[in-house]
PDB file of C-alpha atoms in Angstrom:
ATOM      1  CA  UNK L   1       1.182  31.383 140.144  1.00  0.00           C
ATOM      2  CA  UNK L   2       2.404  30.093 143.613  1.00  0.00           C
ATOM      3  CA  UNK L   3      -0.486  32.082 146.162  1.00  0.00           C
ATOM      4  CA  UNK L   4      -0.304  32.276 149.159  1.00  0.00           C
ATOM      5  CA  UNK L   5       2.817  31.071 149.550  1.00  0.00           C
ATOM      6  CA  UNK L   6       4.272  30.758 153.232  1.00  0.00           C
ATOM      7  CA  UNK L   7       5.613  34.278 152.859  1.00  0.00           C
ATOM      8  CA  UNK L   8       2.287  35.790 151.479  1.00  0.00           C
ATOM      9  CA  UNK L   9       0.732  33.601 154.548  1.00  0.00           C
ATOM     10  CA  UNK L  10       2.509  35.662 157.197  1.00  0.00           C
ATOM     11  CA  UNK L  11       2.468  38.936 155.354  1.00  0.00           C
ATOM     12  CA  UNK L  12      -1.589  38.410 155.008  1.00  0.00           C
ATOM     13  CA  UNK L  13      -1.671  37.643 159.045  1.00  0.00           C
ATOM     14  CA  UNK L  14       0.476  40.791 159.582  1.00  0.00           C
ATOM     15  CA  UNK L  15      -1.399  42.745 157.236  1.00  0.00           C
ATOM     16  CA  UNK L  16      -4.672  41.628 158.879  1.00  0.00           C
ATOM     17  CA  UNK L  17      -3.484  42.303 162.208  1.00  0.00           C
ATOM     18  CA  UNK L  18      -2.165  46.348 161.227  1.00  0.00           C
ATOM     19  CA  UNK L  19      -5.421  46.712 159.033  1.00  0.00           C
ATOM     20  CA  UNK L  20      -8.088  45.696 161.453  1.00  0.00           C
ATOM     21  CA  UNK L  21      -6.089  47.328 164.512  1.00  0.00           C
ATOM     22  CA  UNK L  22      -7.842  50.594 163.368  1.00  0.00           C
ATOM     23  CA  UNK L  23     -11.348  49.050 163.775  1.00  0.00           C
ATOM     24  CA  UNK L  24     -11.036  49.827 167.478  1.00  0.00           C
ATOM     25  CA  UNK L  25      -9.857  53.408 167.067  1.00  0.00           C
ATOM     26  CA  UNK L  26     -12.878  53.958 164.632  1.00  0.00           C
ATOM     27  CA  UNK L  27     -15.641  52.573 167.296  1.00  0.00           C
ATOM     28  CA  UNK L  28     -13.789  54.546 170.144  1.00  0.00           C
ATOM     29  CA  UNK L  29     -13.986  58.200 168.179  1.00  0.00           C
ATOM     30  CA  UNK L  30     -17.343  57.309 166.512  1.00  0.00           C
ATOM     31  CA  UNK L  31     -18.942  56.255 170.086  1.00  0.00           C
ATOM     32  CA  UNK L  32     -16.888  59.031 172.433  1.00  0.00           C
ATOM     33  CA  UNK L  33     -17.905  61.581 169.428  1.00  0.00           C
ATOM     34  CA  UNK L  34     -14.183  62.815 170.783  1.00  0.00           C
ATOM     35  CA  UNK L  35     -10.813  62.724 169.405  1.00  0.00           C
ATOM     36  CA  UNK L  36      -8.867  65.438 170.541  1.00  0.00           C
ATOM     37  CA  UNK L  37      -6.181  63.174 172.043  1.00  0.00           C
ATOM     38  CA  UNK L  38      -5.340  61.278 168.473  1.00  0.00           C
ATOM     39  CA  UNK L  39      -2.868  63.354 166.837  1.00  0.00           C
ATOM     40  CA  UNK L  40      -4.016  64.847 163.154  1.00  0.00           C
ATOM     41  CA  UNK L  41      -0.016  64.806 162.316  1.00  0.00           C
ATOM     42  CA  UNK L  42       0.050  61.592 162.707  1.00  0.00           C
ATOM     43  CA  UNK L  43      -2.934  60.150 160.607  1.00  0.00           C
ATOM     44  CA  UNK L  44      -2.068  62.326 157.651  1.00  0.00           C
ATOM     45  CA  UNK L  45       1.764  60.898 157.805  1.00  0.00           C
ATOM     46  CA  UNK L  46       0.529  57.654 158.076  1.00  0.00           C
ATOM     47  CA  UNK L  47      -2.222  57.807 155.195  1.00  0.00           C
ATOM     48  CA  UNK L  48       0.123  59.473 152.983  1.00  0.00           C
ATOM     49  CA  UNK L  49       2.718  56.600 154.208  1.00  0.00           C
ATOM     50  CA  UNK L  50       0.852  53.435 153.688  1.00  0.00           C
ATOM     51  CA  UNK L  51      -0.420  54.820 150.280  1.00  0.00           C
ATOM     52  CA  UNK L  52       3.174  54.895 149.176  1.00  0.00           C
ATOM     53  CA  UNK L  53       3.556  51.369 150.627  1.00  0.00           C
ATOM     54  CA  UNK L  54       0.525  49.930 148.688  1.00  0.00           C
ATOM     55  CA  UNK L  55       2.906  51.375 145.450  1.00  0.00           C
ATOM     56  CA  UNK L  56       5.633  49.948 146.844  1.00  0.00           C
ATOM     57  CA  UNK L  57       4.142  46.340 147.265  1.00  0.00           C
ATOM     58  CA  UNK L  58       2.743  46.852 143.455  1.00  0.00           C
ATOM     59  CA  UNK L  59       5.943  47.547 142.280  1.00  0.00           C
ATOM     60  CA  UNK L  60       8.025  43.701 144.000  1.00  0.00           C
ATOM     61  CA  UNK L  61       5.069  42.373 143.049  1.00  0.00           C
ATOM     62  CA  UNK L  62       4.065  41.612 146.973  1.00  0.00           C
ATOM     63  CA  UNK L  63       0.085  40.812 147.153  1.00  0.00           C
ATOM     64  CA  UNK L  64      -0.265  40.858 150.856  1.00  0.00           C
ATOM     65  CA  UNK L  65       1.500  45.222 150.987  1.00  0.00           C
ATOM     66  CA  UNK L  66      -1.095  45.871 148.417  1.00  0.00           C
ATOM     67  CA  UNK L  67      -4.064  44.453 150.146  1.00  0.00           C
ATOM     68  CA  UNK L  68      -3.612  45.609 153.271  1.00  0.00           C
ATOM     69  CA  UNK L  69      -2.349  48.824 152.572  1.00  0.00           C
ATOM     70  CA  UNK L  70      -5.119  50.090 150.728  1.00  0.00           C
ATOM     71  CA  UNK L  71      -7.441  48.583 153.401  1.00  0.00           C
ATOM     72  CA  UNK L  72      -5.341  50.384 155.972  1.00  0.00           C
ATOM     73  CA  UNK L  73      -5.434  53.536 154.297  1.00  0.00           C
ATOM     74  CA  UNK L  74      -9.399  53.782 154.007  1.00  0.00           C
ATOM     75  CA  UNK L  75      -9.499  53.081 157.566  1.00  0.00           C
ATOM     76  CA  UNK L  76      -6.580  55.734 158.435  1.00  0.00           C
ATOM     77  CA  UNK L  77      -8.953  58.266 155.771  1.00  0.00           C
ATOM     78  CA  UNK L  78     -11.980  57.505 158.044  1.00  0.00           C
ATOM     79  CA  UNK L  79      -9.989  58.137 161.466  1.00  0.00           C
ATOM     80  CA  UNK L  80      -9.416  61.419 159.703  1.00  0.00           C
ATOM     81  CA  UNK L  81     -12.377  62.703 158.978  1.00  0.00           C
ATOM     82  CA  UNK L  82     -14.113  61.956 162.278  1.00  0.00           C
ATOM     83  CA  UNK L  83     -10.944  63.958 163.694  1.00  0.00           C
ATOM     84  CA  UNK L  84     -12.132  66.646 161.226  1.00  0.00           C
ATOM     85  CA  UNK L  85     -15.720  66.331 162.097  1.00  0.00           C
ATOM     86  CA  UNK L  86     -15.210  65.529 166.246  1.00  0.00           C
ATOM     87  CA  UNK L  87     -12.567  67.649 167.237  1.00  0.00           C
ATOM     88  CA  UNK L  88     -12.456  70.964 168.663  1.00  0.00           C
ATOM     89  CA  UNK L  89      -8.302  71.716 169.382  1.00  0.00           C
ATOM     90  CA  UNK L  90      -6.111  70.475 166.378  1.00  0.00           C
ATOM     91  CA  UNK L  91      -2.594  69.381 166.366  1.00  0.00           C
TER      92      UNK L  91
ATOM     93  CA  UNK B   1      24.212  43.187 146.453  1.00  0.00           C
ATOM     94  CA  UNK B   2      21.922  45.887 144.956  1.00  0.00           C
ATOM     95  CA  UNK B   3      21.063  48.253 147.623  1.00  0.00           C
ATOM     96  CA  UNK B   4      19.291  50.428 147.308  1.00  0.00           C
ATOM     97  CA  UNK B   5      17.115  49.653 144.257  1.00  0.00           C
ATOM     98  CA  UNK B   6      14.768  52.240 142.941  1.00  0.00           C
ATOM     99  CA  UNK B   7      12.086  49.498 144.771  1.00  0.00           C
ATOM    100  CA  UNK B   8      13.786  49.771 147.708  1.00  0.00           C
ATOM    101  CA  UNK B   9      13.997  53.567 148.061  1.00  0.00           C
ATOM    102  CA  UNK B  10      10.531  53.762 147.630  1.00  0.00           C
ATOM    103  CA  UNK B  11       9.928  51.154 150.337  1.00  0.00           C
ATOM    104  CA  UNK B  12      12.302  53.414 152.463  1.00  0.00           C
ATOM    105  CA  UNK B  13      10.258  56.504 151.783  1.00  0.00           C
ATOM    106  CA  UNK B  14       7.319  54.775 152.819  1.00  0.00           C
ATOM    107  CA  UNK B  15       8.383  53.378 155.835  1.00  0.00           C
ATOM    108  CA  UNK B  16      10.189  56.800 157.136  1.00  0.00           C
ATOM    109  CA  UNK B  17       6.473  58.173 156.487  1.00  0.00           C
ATOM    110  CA  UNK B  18       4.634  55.227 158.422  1.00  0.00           C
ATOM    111  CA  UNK B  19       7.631  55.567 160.927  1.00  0.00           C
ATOM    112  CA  UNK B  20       7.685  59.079 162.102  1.00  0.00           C
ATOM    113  CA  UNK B  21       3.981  59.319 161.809  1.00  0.00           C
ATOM    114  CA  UNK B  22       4.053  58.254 165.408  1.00  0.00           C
ATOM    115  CA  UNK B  23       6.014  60.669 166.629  1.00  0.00           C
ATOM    116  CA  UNK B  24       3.843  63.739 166.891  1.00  0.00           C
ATOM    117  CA  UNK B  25       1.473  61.451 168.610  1.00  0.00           C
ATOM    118  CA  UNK B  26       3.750  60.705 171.207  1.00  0.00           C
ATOM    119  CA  UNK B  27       4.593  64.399 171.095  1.00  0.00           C
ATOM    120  CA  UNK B  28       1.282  65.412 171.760  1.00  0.00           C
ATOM    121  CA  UNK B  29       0.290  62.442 174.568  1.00  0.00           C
ATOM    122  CA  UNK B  30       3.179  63.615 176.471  1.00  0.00           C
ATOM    123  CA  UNK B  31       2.741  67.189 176.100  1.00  0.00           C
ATOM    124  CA  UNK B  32      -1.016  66.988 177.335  1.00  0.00           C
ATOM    125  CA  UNK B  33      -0.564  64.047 179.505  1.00  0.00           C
ATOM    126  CA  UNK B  34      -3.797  62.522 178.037  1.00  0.00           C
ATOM    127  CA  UNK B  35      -4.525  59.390 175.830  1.00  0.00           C
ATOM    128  CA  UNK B  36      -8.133  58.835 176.554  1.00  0.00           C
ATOM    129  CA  UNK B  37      -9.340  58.968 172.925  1.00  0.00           C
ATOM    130  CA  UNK B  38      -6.149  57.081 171.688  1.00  0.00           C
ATOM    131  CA  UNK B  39      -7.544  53.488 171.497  1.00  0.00           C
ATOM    132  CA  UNK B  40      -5.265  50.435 173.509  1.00  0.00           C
ATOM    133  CA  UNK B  41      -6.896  48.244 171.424  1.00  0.00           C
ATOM    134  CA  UNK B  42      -5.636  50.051 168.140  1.00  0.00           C
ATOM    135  CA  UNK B  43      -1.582  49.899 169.327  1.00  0.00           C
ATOM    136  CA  UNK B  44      -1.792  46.668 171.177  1.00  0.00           C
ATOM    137  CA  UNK B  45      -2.838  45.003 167.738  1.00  0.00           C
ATOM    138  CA  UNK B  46      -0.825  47.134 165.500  1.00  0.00           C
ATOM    139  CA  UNK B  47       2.007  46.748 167.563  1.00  0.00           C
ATOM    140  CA  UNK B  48       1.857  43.057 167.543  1.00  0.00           C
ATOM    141  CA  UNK B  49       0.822  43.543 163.448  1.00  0.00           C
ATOM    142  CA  UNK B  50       4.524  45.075 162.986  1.00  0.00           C
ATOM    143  CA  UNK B  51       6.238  42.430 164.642  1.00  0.00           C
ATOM    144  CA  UNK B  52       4.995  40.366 162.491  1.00  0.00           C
ATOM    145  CA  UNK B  53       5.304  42.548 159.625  1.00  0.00           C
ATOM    146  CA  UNK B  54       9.403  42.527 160.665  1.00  0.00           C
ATOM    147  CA  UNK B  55       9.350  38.812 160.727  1.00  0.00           C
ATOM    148  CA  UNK B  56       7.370  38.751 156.587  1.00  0.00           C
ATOM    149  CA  UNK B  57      10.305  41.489 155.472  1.00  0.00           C
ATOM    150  CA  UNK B  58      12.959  39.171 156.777  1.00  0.00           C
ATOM    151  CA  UNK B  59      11.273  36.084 155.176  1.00  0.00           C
ATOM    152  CA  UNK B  60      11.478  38.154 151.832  1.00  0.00           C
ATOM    153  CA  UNK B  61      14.830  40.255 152.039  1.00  0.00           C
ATOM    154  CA  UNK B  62      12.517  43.032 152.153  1.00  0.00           C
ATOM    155  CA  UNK B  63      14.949  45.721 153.979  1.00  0.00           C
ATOM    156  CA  UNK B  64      12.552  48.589 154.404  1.00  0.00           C
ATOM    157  CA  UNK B  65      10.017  46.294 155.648  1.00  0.00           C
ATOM    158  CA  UNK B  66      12.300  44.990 158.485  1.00  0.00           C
ATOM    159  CA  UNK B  67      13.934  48.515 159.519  1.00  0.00           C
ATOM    160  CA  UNK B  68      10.829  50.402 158.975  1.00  0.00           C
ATOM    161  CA  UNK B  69       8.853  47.991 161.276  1.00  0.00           C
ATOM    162  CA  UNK B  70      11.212  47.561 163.978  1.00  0.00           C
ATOM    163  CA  UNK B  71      11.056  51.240 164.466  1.00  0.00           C
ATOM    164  CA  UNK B  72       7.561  51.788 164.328  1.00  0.00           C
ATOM    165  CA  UNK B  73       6.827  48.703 167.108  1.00  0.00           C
ATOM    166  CA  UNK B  74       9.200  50.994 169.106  1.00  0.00           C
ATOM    167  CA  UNK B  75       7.654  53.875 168.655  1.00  0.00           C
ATOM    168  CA  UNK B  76       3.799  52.079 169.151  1.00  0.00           C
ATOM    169  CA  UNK B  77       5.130  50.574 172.220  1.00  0.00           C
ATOM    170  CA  UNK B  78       5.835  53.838 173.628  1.00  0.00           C
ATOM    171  CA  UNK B  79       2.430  55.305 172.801  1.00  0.00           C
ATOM    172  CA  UNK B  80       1.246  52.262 174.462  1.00  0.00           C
ATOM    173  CA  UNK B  81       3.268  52.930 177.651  1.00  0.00           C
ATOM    174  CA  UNK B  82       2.419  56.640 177.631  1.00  0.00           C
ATOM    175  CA  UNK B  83      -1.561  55.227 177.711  1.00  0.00           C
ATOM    176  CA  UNK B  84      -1.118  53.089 180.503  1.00  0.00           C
ATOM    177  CA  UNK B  85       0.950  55.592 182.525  1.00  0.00           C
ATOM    178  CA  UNK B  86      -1.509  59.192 181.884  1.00  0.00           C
ATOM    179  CA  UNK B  87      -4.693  57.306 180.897  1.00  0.00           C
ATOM    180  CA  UNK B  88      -7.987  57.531 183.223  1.00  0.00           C
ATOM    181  CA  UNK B  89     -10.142  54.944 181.365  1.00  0.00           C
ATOM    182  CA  UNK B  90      -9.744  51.849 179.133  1.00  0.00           C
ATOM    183  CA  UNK B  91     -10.775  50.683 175.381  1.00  0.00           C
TER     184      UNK B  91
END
């Protein structure tokens, strides 16, 4: 087995980069205790959309969609429920 | 060429779901004219995440990776845009 190879390199580095980009979001909403401008929509698409990817990456076989996806889609989960628990309008 | 495979329609669903996940975000920001919980930090980074995620799907003749990506880094930059325009403070 060839890993990482220069393709998994750059798809780990972009995976990385869309996985911990949610960090921020996370510390925001859990410090502001407020997230009534972060669209629910939005999160649910996008958890439901990046689980799909991590299948996706399972089935060509590509390490670096699985990885981060899953990653991502805890993190997405988590933005979620402090949306849940934080906000007072919905959208 | 094979297009799509039963791989790549899944890849397609996927990235339509990550893809127009945005959009009732930037729905919402411009309707209420207010990002302050939406983190710069978050779409800076994933922004710059799917650019590189473009570049990986190109590397691999992944076609949903490329389209799908292109797309969304339009559709983050334009939630980052909307921030800088309506928001009042910074993350």
């Amino acid at each position: 087995m060839n890993f990482p190879s220069s393709e998994d390199s750059l798809g780990l580095f972009a995976g990385a980069l869309t996985t911990i980009a949610f960090l921020p979001q996370i510390f925001k909403t859990y410090r502001s205790k407020s997230a009534d401008d972060v669209s629910f929509s939005t999160f649910i698409l996008f958890g439901i959309g990046v689980a799909i990817w991590g299948i996706y990456g399972w089935e060509i076989h590509a390490i670096p969609v699985i990885i981060s996806n899953l990653i991502t889609f805890i993190l997405a989960s988590l933005i979620i429920l402090m949306k849940v628990i934080f906000s007072k309008s919905s959208d």
